[in-house]
CSV table of C-alpha atoms in Angstrom, one decimal:
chain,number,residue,atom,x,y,z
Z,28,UNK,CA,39.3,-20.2,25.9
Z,29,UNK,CA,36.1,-22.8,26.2
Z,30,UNK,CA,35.0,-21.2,22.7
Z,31,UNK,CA,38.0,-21.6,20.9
Z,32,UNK,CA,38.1,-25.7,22.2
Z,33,UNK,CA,34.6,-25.7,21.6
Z,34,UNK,CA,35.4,-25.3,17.8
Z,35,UNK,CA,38.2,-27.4,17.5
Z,36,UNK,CA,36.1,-30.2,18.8
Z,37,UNK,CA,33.2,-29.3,16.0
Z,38,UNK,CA,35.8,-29.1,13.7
Z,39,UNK,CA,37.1,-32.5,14.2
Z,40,UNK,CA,33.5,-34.0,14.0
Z,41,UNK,CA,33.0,-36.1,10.3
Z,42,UNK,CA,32.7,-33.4,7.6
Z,43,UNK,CA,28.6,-34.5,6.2
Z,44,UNK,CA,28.0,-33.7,10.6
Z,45,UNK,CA,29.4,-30.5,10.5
Z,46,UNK,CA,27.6,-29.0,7.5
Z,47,UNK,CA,24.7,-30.5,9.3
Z,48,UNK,CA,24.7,-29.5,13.0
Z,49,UNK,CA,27.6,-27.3,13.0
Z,50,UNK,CA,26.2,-23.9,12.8
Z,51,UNK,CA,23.3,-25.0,15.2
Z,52,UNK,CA,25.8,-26.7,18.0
Z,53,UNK,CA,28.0,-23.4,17.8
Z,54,UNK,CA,24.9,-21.0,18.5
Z,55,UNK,CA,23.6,-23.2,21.4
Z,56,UNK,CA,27.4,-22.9,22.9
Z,57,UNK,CA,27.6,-19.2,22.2
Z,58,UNK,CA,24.5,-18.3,24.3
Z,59,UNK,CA,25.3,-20.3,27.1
Z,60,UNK,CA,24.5,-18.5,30.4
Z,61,UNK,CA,27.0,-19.2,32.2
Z,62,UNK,CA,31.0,-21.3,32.1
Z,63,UNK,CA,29.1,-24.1,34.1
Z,64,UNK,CA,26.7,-24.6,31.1
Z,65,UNK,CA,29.8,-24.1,28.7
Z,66,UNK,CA,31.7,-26.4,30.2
Z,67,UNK,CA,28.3,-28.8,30.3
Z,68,UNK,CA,28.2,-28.5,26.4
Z,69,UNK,CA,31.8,-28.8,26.0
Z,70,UNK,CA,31.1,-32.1,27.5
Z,71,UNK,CA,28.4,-33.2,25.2
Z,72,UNK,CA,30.3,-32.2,21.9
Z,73,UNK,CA,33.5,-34.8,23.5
Z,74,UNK,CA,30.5,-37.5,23.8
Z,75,UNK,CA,29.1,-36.2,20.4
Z,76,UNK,CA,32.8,-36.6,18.9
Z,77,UNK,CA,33.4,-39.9,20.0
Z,78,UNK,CA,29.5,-41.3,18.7
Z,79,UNK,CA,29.9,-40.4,15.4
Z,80,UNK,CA,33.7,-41.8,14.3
Z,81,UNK,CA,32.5,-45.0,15.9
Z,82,UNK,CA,28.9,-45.3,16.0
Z,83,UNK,CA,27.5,-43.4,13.0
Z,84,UNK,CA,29.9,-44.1,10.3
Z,85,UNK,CA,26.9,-43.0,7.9
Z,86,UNK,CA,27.8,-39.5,8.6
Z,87,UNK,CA,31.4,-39.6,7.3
Z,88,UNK,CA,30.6,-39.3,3.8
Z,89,UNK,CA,27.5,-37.6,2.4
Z,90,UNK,CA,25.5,-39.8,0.7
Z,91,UNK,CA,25.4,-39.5,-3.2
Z,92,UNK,CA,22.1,-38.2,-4.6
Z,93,UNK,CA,19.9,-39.7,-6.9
Z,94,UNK,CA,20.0,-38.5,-10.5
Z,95,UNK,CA,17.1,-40.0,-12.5
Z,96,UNK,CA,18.0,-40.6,-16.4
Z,97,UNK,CA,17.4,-38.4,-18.9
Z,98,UNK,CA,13.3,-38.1,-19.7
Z,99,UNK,CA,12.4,-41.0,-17.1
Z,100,UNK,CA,9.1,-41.6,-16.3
Z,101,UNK,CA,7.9,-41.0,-13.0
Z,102,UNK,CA,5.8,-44.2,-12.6
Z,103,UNK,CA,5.5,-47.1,-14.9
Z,104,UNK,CA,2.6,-47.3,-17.1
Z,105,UNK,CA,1.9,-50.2,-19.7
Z,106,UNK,CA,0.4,-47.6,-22.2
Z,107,UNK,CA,0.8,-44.5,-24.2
Z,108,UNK,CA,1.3,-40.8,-22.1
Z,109,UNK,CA,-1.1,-39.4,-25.6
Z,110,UNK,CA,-4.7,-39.9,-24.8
Z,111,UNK,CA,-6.6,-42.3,-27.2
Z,112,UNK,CA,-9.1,-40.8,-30.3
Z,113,UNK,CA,-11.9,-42.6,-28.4
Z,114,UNK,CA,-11.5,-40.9,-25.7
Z,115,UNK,CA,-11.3,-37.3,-27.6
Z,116,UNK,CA,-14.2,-38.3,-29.4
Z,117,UNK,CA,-16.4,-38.8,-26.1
Z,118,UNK,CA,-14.8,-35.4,-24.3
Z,119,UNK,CA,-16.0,-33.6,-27.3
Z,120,UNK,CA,-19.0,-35.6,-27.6
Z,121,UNK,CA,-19.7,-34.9,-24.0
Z,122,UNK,CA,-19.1,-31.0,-24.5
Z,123,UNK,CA,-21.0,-30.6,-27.0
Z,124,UNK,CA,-24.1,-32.3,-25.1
Z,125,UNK,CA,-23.5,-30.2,-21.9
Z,126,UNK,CA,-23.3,-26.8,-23.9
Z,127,UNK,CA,-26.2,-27.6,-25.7
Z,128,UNK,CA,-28.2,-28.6,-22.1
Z,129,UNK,CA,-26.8,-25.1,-20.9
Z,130,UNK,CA,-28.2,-23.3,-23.4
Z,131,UNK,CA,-31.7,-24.6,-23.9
Z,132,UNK,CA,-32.1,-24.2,-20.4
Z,133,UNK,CA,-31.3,-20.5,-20.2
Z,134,UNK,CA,-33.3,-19.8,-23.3
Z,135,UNK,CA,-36.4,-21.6,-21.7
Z,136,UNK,CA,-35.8,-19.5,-18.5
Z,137,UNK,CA,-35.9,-16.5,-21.1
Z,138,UNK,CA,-38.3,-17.3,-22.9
Z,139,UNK,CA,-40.8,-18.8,-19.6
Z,140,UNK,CA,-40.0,-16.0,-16.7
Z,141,UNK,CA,-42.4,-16.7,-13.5
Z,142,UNK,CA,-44.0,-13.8,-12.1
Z,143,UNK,CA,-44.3,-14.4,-8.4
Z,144,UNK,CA,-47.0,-11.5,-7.3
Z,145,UNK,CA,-45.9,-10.7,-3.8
Z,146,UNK,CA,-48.1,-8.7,-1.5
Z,147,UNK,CA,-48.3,-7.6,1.9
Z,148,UNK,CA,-51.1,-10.0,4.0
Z,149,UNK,CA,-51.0,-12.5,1.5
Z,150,UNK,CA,-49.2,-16.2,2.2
Z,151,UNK,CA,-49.4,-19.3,0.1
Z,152,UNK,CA,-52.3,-20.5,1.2
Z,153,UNK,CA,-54.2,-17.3,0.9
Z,154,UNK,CA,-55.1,-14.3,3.2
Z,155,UNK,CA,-53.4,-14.5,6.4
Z,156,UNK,CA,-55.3,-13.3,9.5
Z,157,UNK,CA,-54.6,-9.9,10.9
Z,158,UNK,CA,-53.7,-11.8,14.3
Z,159,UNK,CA,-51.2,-13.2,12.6
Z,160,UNK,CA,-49.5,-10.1,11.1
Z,161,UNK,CA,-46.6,-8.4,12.7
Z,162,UNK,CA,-47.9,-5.3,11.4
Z,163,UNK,CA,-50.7,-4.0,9.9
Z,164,UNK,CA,-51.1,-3.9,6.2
Z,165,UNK,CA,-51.7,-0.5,4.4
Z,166,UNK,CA,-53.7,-0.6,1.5
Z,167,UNK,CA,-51.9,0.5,-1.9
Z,168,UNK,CA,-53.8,3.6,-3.8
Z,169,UNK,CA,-54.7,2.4,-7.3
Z,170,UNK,CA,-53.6,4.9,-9.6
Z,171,UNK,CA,-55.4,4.5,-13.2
Z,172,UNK,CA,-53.3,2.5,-15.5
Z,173,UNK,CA,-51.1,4.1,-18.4
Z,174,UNK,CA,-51.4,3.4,-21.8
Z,175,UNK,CA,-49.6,1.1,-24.2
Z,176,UNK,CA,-46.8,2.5,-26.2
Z,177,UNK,CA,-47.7,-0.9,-28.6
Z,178,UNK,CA,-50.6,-2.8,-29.6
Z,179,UNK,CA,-50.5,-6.9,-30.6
Z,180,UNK,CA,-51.3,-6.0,-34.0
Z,181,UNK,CA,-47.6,-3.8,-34.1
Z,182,UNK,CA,-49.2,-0.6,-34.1
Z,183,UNK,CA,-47.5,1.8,-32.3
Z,184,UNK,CA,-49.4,4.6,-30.0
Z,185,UNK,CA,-47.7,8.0,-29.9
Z,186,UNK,CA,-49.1,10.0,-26.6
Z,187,UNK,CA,-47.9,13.8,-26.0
Z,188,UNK,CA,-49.4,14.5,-23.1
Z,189,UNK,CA,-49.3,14.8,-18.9
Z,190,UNK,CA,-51.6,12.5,-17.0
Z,191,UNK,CA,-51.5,14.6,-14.1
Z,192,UNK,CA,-55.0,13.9,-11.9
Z,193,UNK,CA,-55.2,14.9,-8.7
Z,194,UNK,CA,-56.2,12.7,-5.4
Z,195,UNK,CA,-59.9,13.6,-5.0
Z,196,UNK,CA,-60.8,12.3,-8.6
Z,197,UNK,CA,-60.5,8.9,-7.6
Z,198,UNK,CA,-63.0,9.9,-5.0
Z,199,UNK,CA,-65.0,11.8,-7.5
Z,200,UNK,CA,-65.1,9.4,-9.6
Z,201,UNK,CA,-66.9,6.6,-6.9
Z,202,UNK,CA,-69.3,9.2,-5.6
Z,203,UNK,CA,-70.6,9.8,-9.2
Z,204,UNK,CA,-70.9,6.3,-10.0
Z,205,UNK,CA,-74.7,6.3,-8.7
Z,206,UNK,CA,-75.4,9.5,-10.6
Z,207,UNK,CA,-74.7,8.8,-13.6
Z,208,UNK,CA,-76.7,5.7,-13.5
Z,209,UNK,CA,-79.4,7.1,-12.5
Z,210,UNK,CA,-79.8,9.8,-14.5
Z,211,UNK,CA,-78.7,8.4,-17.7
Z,212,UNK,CA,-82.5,6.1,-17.7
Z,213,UNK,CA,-84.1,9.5,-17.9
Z,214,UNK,CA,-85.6,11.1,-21.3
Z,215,UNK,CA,-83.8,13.4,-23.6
Z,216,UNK,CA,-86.0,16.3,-22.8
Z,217,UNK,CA,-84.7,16.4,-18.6
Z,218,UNK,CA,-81.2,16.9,-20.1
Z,219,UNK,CA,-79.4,19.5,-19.4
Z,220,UNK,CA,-77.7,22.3,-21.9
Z,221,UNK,CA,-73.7,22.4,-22.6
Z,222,UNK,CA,-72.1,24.8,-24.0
Z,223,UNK,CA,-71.4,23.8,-27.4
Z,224,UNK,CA,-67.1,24.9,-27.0
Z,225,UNK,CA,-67.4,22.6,-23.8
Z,226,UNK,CA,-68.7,19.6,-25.9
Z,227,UNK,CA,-66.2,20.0,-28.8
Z,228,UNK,CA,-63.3,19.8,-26.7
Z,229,UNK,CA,-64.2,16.5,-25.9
Z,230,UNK,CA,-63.7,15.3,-29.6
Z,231,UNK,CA,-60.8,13.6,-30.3
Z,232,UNK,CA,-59.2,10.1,-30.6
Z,233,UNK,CA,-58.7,8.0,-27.2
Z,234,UNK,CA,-56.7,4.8,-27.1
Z,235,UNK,CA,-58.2,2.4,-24.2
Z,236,UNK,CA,-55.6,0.7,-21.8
Z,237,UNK,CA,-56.6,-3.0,-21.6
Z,238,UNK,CA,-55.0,-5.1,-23.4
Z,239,UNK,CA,-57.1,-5.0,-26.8
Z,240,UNK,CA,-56.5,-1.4,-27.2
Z,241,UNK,CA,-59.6,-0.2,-28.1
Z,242,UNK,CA,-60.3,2.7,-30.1
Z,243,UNK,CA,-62.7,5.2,-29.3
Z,244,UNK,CA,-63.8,8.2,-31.5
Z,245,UNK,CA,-65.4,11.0,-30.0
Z,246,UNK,CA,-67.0,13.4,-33.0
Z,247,UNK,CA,-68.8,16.6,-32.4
Z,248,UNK,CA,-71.6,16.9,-35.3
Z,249,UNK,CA,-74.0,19.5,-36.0
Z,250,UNK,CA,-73.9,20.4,-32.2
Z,251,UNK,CA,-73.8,17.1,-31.0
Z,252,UNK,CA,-71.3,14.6,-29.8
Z,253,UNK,CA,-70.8,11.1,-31.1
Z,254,UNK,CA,-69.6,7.9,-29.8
Z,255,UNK,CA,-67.9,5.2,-31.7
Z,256,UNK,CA,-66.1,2.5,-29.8
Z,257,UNK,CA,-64.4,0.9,-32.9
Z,258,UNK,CA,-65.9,-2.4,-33.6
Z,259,UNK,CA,-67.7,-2.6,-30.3
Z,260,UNK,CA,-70.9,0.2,-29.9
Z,261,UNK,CA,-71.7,3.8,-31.6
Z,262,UNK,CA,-74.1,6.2,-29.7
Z,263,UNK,CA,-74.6,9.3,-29.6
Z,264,UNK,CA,-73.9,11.2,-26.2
Z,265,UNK,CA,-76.3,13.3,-24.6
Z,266,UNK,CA,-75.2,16.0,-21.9
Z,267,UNK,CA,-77.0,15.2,-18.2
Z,268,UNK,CA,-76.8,18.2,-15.0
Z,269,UNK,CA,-73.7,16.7,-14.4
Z,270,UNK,CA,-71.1,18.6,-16.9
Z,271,UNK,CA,-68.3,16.2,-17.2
Z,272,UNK,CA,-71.2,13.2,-17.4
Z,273,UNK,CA,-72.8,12.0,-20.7
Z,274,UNK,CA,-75.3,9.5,-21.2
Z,275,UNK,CA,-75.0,7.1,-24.0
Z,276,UNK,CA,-78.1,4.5,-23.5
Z,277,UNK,CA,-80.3,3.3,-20.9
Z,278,UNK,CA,-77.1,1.4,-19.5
Z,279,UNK,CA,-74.4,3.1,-20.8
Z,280,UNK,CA,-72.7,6.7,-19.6
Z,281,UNK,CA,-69.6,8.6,-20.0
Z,282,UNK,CA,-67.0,10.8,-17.9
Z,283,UNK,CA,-64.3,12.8,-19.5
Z,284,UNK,CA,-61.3,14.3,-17.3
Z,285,UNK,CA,-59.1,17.2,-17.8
Z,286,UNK,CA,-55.6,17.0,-16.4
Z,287,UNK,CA,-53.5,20.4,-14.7
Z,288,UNK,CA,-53.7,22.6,-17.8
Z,289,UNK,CA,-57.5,22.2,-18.3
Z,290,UNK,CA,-57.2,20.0,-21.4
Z,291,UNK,CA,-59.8,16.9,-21.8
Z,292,UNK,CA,-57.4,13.8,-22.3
Z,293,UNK,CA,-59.4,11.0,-20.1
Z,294,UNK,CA,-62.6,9.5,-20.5
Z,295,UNK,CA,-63.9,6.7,-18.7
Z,296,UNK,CA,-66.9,4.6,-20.4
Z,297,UNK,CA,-69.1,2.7,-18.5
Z,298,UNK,CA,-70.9,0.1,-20.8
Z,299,UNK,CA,-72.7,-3.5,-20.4
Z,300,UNK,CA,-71.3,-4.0,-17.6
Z,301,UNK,CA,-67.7,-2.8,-18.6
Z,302,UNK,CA,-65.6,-0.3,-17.5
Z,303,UNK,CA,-63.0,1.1,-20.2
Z,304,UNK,CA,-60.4,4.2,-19.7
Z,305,UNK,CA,-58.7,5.6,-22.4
Z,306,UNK,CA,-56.6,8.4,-22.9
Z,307,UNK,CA,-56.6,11.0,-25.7
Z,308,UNK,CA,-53.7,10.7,-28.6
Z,309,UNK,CA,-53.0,13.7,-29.6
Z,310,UNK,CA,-49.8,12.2,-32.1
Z,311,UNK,CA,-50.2,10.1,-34.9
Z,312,UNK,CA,-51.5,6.2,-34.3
Z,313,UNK,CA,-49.6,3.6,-37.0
């Protein structure tokens, strides 16, 4: 019974109210708890009635909307929507700079890279103390250098072969270094006798690994062996006690290696000073 008055009062509320608060004022009376709080809102819509006929006659009639003209603008403006040819002109202008900024600037990065050498125990400023150092720093094994597949002149070095050397000929190597030296001042007459096959498989081409790519040409002649460091020095090589050791002067010696397989495709020249590796090229050298 209180629902069914409860609606006719709604329903005799202005019709813009209705379509407004309606629904809402319906739902609130429908989950009352209780008649007491029915009757309570039953009450309120009476008041509710009663405020809009006479207070709130703006809610009698829904107000018309606003229907702008046809293409109207939005807000008033004394000039032209189209943007001016000046100002095209500098946008493009403008573009044109920035692209052209952008790209010098990634082909100086290209063409300018920055090697940043980073190493364990080294800061800014130089070596940093080992009391400093969160851990200790391991030193790296130098492992000889490979050769270049190119020289600056455009040549290009074609190398068929393994550069397999085990750990102890680094260690070989140092412990000789005094030998050699030594016994390379000596006369020919204290040298020693090598089997000639053992000398001629150290002919052959080598191609140094520094960067001027030095040729050297090892020749075996009438029993002997012959060096020519292209453009540089020519000696000949005498065997010393020492069979992989040759001397080439009072302050010059030689030291050829053999990798896994027992082939000679190393030599290290030690000469004026200067220390030279180069590996044998057993392809073709344009």
């Amino acid at each position: 019974m209180l629902r069914v008055l409860y609606g006719l009062i709604l329903r005799a509320h202005p019709e813009y109210f209705r379509q407004r608060f309606g629904e809402e004022m319906q739902s609130i009376f429908d989950h009352a708890e209780s008649d007491r709080v029915a009757i309570g809102l039953l009450a309120d819509a009476v008041i509710s009635l009663t405020r809009q006929w006479t207070l709130r006659p703006h809610f009698w009639e829904q107000p018309p909307l606003a229907v702008a003209g046809q293409a109207a603008p939005l807000f008033s403006s004394l000039e032209s929507s189209k943007p001016r040819t000046s100002a095209l002109i500098y946008g493009a202008f403008l573009s044109v700079v920035v692209l052209n900024a952008v790209s010098l600037t990634m082909g100086y990065a290209w063409n300018h890279p920055r090697f940043m050498d980073i190493r364990p125990g080294y800061g800014p400023a130089g070596r940093v103390p080992d009391s400093k150092l969160n851990s200790r720093v391991v030193p790296r094994q130098t492992l000889p250098a490979e050769p270049a597949l190119y020289t600056d002149e455009g040549r290009v070095v074609l190398i068929f072969t393994t550069h397999a050397h085990a750990a102890a000929a680094a260690s070989d190597a140092n412990s000789s270094v005094a030998t050699p030296m030594a016994t390379s001042s000596r006369s020919s007459d204290q040298s020693a006798a090598a089997p000639a096959g053992l000398l001629q498989s150290y002919a052959g081409t080598y191609i140094s690994t520094s960067s001027r790519n030095e040729r050297v040409n090892v020749t075996f002649i009438g029993g002997r062996l012959h060096l020519d460091i292209v453009g540089v020095f020519s000696s000949p090589l005498t065997p010393l006690s020492n069979a992989p050791v040759l001397a080439c002067g009072g302050n010059c010696w030689v030291r050829f290696w053999a990798n896994a397989s027992g082939t000679v495709d190393q030599l290290e020249i030690h000469y004026a000073g200067r220390e030279i590796q180069a590996f044998r090229v057993q392809g073709a050298v344009f």
